[in-house]
């Protein structure tokens, strides 16, 4: 069993990233963004599930945009191009499932 605690990372920066859990089949990352901050278009080689813990986030996958709020989940297939923008201060969990979980362009 593993237990993770999400820590607030935005006191002295606009974007915070932290690995919160790692296991044989993947990794869980916590990404926190202040309102207006963006993560530019990139790809992840693995399946990814995004869960919004707090705030609102505009998530662009391929040619589609969706606004995510707490309680929503988004799934991306491997190699799907995506980008995001925090519409409010936001905290999201990104669960990457597979052997290769390092994002790239």
mmCIF file with all atom_site columns, C-alpha atoms in Angstrom:
data_model
loop_
_atom_site.group_PDB
_atom_site.id
_atom_site.type_symbol
_atom_site.label_atom_id
_atom_site.label_alt_id
_atom_site.label_comp_id
_atom_site.label_asym_id
_atom_site.label_entity_id
_atom_site.label_seq_id
_atom_site.pdbx_PDB_ins_code
_atom_site.Cartn_x
_atom_site.Cartn_y
_atom_site.Cartn_z
_atom_site.occupancy
_atom_site.B_iso_or_equiv
_atom_site.pdbx_formal_charge
_atom_site.auth_seq_id
_atom_site.auth_comp_id
_atom_site.auth_asym_id
_atom_site.auth_atom_id
_atom_site.pdbx_PDB_model_num
ATOM 1   C CA . UNK A 1 1   ? 0.000   0.000  0.000   1.00 0.00 ? 1   UNK A CA 1
ATOM 2   C CA . UNK A 1 2   ? 1.124   3.533  -0.774  1.00 0.00 ? 2   UNK A CA 1
ATOM 3   C CA . UNK A 1 3   ? -0.446  6.752  0.467   1.00 0.00 ? 3   UNK A CA 1
ATOM 4   C CA . UNK A 1 4   ? 0.193   10.164 -1.089  1.00 0.00 ? 4   UNK A CA 1
ATOM 5   C CA . UNK A 1 5   ? -0.545  13.639 0.230   1.00 0.00 ? 5   UNK A CA 1
ATOM 6   C CA . UNK A 1 6   ? -0.975  16.514 -2.227  1.00 0.00 ? 6   UNK A CA 1
ATOM 7   C CA . UNK A 1 7   ? 0.979   19.559 -1.088  1.00 0.00 ? 7   UNK A CA 1
ATOM 8   C CA . UNK A 1 8   ? 0.206   23.134 -2.117  1.00 0.00 ? 8   UNK A CA 1
ATOM 9   C CA . UNK A 1 9   ? 3.010   24.222 -4.477  1.00 0.00 ? 9   UNK A CA 1
ATOM 10  C CA . UNK A 1 10  ? 1.862   27.630 -5.753  1.00 0.00 ? 10  UNK A CA 1
ATOM 11  C CA . UNK A 1 11  ? 2.959   29.981 -2.990  1.00 0.00 ? 11  UNK A CA 1
ATOM 12  C CA . UNK A 1 12  ? 6.214   30.999 -4.686  1.00 0.00 ? 12  UNK A CA 1
ATOM 13  C CA . UNK A 1 13  ? 5.713   29.796 -8.274  1.00 0.00 ? 13  UNK A CA 1
ATOM 14  C CA . UNK A 1 14  ? 3.120   29.779 -11.067 1.00 0.00 ? 14  UNK A CA 1
ATOM 15  C CA . UNK A 1 15  ? 3.408   26.084 -11.958 1.00 0.00 ? 15  UNK A CA 1
ATOM 16  C CA . UNK A 1 16  ? 4.178   23.181 -9.654  1.00 0.00 ? 16  UNK A CA 1
ATOM 17  C CA . UNK A 1 17  ? 4.832   19.549 -10.630 1.00 0.00 ? 17  UNK A CA 1
ATOM 18  C CA . UNK A 1 18  ? 5.377   16.623 -8.284  1.00 0.00 ? 18  UNK A CA 1
ATOM 19  C CA . UNK A 1 19  ? 5.406   12.858 -8.656  1.00 0.00 ? 19  UNK A CA 1
ATOM 20  C CA . UNK A 1 20  ? 3.054   11.615 -5.943  1.00 0.00 ? 20  UNK A CA 1
ATOM 21  C CA . UNK A 1 21  ? 3.003   7.864  -6.622  1.00 0.00 ? 21  UNK A CA 1
ATOM 22  C CA . UNK A 1 22  ? 5.040   5.493  -8.723  1.00 0.00 ? 22  UNK A CA 1
ATOM 23  C CA . UNK A 1 23  ? 4.243   1.832  -9.333  1.00 0.00 ? 23  UNK A CA 1
ATOM 24  C CA . UNK A 1 24  ? 5.157   -0.957 -11.766 1.00 0.00 ? 24  UNK A CA 1
ATOM 25  C CA . UNK A 1 25  ? 2.406   0.010  -14.215 1.00 0.00 ? 25  UNK A CA 1
ATOM 26  C CA . UNK A 1 26  ? 2.822   3.789  -14.227 1.00 0.00 ? 26  UNK A CA 1
ATOM 27  C CA . UNK A 1 27  ? 3.006   7.007  -12.277 1.00 0.00 ? 27  UNK A CA 1
ATOM 28  C CA . UNK A 1 28  ? 0.689   9.622  -10.742 1.00 0.00 ? 28  UNK A CA 1
ATOM 29  C CA . UNK A 1 29  ? 1.727   13.271 -11.055 1.00 0.00 ? 29  UNK A CA 1
ATOM 30  C CA . UNK A 1 30  ? 0.195   16.313 -9.382  1.00 0.00 ? 30  UNK A CA 1
ATOM 31  C CA . UNK A 1 31  ? 0.251   19.393 -11.602 1.00 0.00 ? 31  UNK A CA 1
ATOM 32  C CA . UNK A 1 32  ? -0.742  22.735 -10.109 1.00 0.00 ? 32  UNK A CA 1
ATOM 33  C CA . UNK A 1 33  ? -1.163  25.932 -12.130 1.00 0.00 ? 33  UNK A CA 1
ATOM 34  C CA . UNK A 1 34  ? -2.115  29.482 -11.251 1.00 0.00 ? 34  UNK A CA 1
ATOM 35  C CA . UNK A 1 35  ? -4.955  30.988 -13.302 1.00 0.00 ? 35  UNK A CA 1
ATOM 36  C CA . UNK A 1 36  ? -3.784  31.880 -16.805 1.00 0.00 ? 36  UNK A CA 1
ATOM 37  C CA . UNK A 1 37  ? -0.778  29.543 -16.799 1.00 0.00 ? 37  UNK A CA 1
ATOM 38  C CA . UNK A 1 38  ? -0.436  27.147 -19.723 1.00 0.00 ? 38  UNK A CA 1
ATOM 39  C CA . UNK A 1 39  ? 1.296   23.900 -20.579 1.00 0.00 ? 39  UNK A CA 1
ATOM 40  C CA . UNK A 1 40  ? 2.146   23.943 -24.278 1.00 0.00 ? 40  UNK A CA 1
ATOM 41  C CA . UNK A 1 41  ? 1.168   21.260 -26.769 1.00 0.00 ? 41  UNK A CA 1
ATOM 42  C CA . UNK A 1 42  ? 3.003   17.973 -26.238 1.00 0.00 ? 42  UNK A CA 1
ATOM 43  C CA . UNK A 1 43  ? 2.489   14.192 -26.271 1.00 0.00 ? 43  UNK A CA 1
ATOM 44  C CA . UNK A 1 44  ? 2.779   11.436 -23.712 1.00 0.00 ? 44  UNK A CA 1
ATOM 45  C CA . UNK A 1 45  ? 3.771   7.946  -24.865 1.00 0.00 ? 45  UNK A CA 1
ATOM 46  C CA . UNK A 1 46  ? 1.366   6.212  -22.477 1.00 0.00 ? 46  UNK A CA 1
ATOM 47  C CA . UNK A 1 47  ? -2.338  6.181  -21.737 1.00 0.00 ? 47  UNK A CA 1
ATOM 48  C CA . UNK A 1 48  ? -3.154  9.091  -19.441 1.00 0.00 ? 48  UNK A CA 1
ATOM 49  C CA . UNK A 1 49  ? -6.105  9.827  -17.178 1.00 0.00 ? 49  UNK A CA 1
ATOM 50  C CA . UNK A 1 50  ? -6.547  13.403 -15.942 1.00 0.00 ? 50  UNK A CA 1
ATOM 51  C CA . UNK A 1 51  ? -8.597  14.182 -12.819 1.00 0.00 ? 51  UNK A CA 1
ATOM 52  C CA . UNK A 1 52  ? -9.250  17.763 -11.718 1.00 0.00 ? 52  UNK A CA 1
ATOM 53  C CA . UNK A 1 53  ? -8.915  18.051 -7.948  1.00 0.00 ? 53  UNK A CA 1
ATOM 54  C CA . UNK A 1 54  ? -9.554  21.822 -7.735  1.00 0.00 ? 54  UNK A CA 1
ATOM 55  C CA . UNK A 1 55  ? -10.152 24.745 -10.087 1.00 0.00 ? 55  UNK A CA 1
ATOM 56  C CA . UNK A 1 56  ? -11.060 24.856 -13.778 1.00 0.00 ? 56  UNK A CA 1
ATOM 57  C CA . UNK A 1 57  ? -8.835  23.818 -16.663 1.00 0.00 ? 57  UNK A CA 1
ATOM 58  C CA . UNK A 1 58  ? -9.219  24.132 -20.437 1.00 0.00 ? 58  UNK A CA 1
ATOM 59  C CA . UNK A 1 59  ? -7.810  20.961 -21.937 1.00 0.00 ? 59  UNK A CA 1
ATOM 60  C CA . UNK A 1 60  ? -7.115  20.720 -25.656 1.00 0.00 ? 60  UNK A CA 1
ATOM 61  C CA . UNK A 1 61  ? -6.682  17.233 -27.121 1.00 0.00 ? 61  UNK A CA 1
ATOM 62  C CA . UNK A 1 62  ? -6.141  17.060 -30.861 1.00 0.00 ? 62  UNK A CA 1
ATOM 63  C CA . UNK A 1 63  ? -8.679  19.489 -32.334 1.00 0.00 ? 63  UNK A CA 1
ATOM 64  C CA . UNK A 1 64  ? -11.087 19.345 -29.374 1.00 0.00 ? 64  UNK A CA 1
ATOM 65  C CA . UNK A 1 65  ? -11.241 21.617 -26.324 1.00 0.00 ? 65  UNK A CA 1
ATOM 66  C CA . UNK A 1 66  ? -13.045 20.739 -23.122 1.00 0.00 ? 66  UNK A CA 1
ATOM 67  C CA . UNK A 1 67  ? -13.374 22.568 -19.814 1.00 0.00 ? 67  UNK A CA 1
ATOM 68  C CA . UNK A 1 68  ? -12.659 20.268 -16.879 1.00 0.00 ? 68  UNK A CA 1
ATOM 69  C CA . UNK A 1 69  ? -13.867 20.926 -13.332 1.00 0.00 ? 69  UNK A CA 1
ATOM 70  C CA . UNK A 1 70  ? -13.562 18.906 -10.112 1.00 0.00 ? 70  UNK A CA 1
ATOM 71  C CA . UNK A 1 71  ? -15.099 15.479 -10.392 1.00 0.00 ? 71  UNK A CA 1
ATOM 72  C CA . UNK A 1 72  ? -14.390 15.113 -14.130 1.00 0.00 ? 72  UNK A CA 1
ATOM 73  C CA . UNK A 1 73  ? -12.014 12.599 -15.718 1.00 0.00 ? 73  UNK A CA 1
ATOM 74  C CA . UNK A 1 74  ? -10.399 12.745 -19.152 1.00 0.00 ? 74  UNK A CA 1
ATOM 75  C CA . UNK A 1 75  ? -8.651  9.829  -20.872 1.00 0.00 ? 75  UNK A CA 1
ATOM 76  C CA . UNK A 1 76  ? -6.027  10.220 -23.606 1.00 0.00 ? 76  UNK A CA 1
ATOM 77  C CA . UNK A 1 77  ? -4.617  7.474  -25.775 1.00 0.00 ? 77  UNK A CA 1
ATOM 78  C CA . UNK A 1 78  ? -0.851  7.217  -26.190 1.00 0.00 ? 78  UNK A CA 1
ATOM 79  C CA . UNK A 1 79  ? 0.664   9.874  -28.477 1.00 0.00 ? 79  UNK A CA 1
ATOM 80  C CA . UNK A 1 80  ? -2.377  12.195 -28.429 1.00 0.00 ? 80  UNK A CA 1
ATOM 81  C CA . UNK A 1 81  ? -1.261  15.814 -28.675 1.00 0.00 ? 81  UNK A CA 1
ATOM 82  C CA . UNK A 1 82  ? -2.576  17.921 -25.835 1.00 0.00 ? 82  UNK A CA 1
ATOM 83  C CA . UNK A 1 83  ? -2.233  21.269 -24.078 1.00 0.00 ? 83  UNK A CA 1
ATOM 84  C CA . UNK A 1 84  ? -3.903  22.904 -21.132 1.00 0.00 ? 84  UNK A CA 1
ATOM 85  C CA . UNK A 1 85  ? -4.607  26.252 -19.525 1.00 0.00 ? 85  UNK A CA 1
ATOM 86  C CA . UNK A 1 86  ? -5.736  26.969 -15.972 1.00 0.00 ? 86  UNK A CA 1
ATOM 87  C CA . UNK A 1 87  ? -8.907  29.100 -16.038 1.00 0.00 ? 87  UNK A CA 1
ATOM 88  C CA . UNK A 1 88  ? -8.668  29.314 -12.232 1.00 0.00 ? 88  UNK A CA 1
ATOM 89  C CA . UNK A 1 89  ? -5.911  28.240 -9.870  1.00 0.00 ? 89  UNK A CA 1
ATOM 90  C CA . UNK A 1 90  ? -5.989  24.490 -10.425 1.00 0.00 ? 90  UNK A CA 1
ATOM 91  C CA . UNK A 1 91  ? -4.677  21.188 -9.126  1.00 0.00 ? 91  UNK A CA 1
ATOM 92  C CA . UNK A 1 92  ? -4.893  18.121 -11.338 1.00 0.00 ? 92  UNK A CA 1
ATOM 93  C CA . UNK A 1 93  ? -3.790  14.516 -11.040 1.00 0.00 ? 93  UNK A CA 1
ATOM 94  C CA . UNK A 1 94  ? -2.305  12.935 -14.141 1.00 0.00 ? 94  UNK A CA 1
ATOM 95  C CA . UNK A 1 95  ? -2.196  9.152  -14.057 1.00 0.00 ? 95  UNK A CA 1
ATOM 96  C CA . UNK A 1 96  ? 0.144   7.780  -16.728 1.00 0.00 ? 96  UNK A CA 1
ATOM 97  C CA . UNK A 1 97  ? -0.279  4.081  -17.305 1.00 0.00 ? 97  UNK A CA 1
ATOM 98  C CA . UNK A 1 98  ? 2.413   2.031  -19.015 1.00 0.00 ? 98  UNK A CA 1
ATOM 99  C CA . UNK A 1 99  ? 6.159   1.440  -19.034 1.00 0.00 ? 99  UNK A CA 1
ATOM 100 C CA . UNK A 1 100 ? 7.133   4.758  -20.670 1.00 0.00 ? 100 UNK A CA 1
ATOM 101 C CA . UNK A 1 101 ? 5.544   7.711  -18.861 1.00 0.00 ? 101 UNK A CA 1
ATOM 102 C CA . UNK A 1 102 ? 7.877   10.584 -19.832 1.00 0.00 ? 102 UNK A CA 1
ATOM 103 C CA . UNK A 1 103 ? 6.142   13.397 -21.753 1.00 0.00 ? 103 UNK A CA 1
ATOM 104 C CA . UNK A 1 104 ? 7.777   14.863 -24.834 1.00 0.00 ? 104 UNK A CA 1
ATOM 105 C CA . UNK A 1 105 ? 6.933   16.846 -27.941 1.00 0.00 ? 105 UNK A CA 1
#
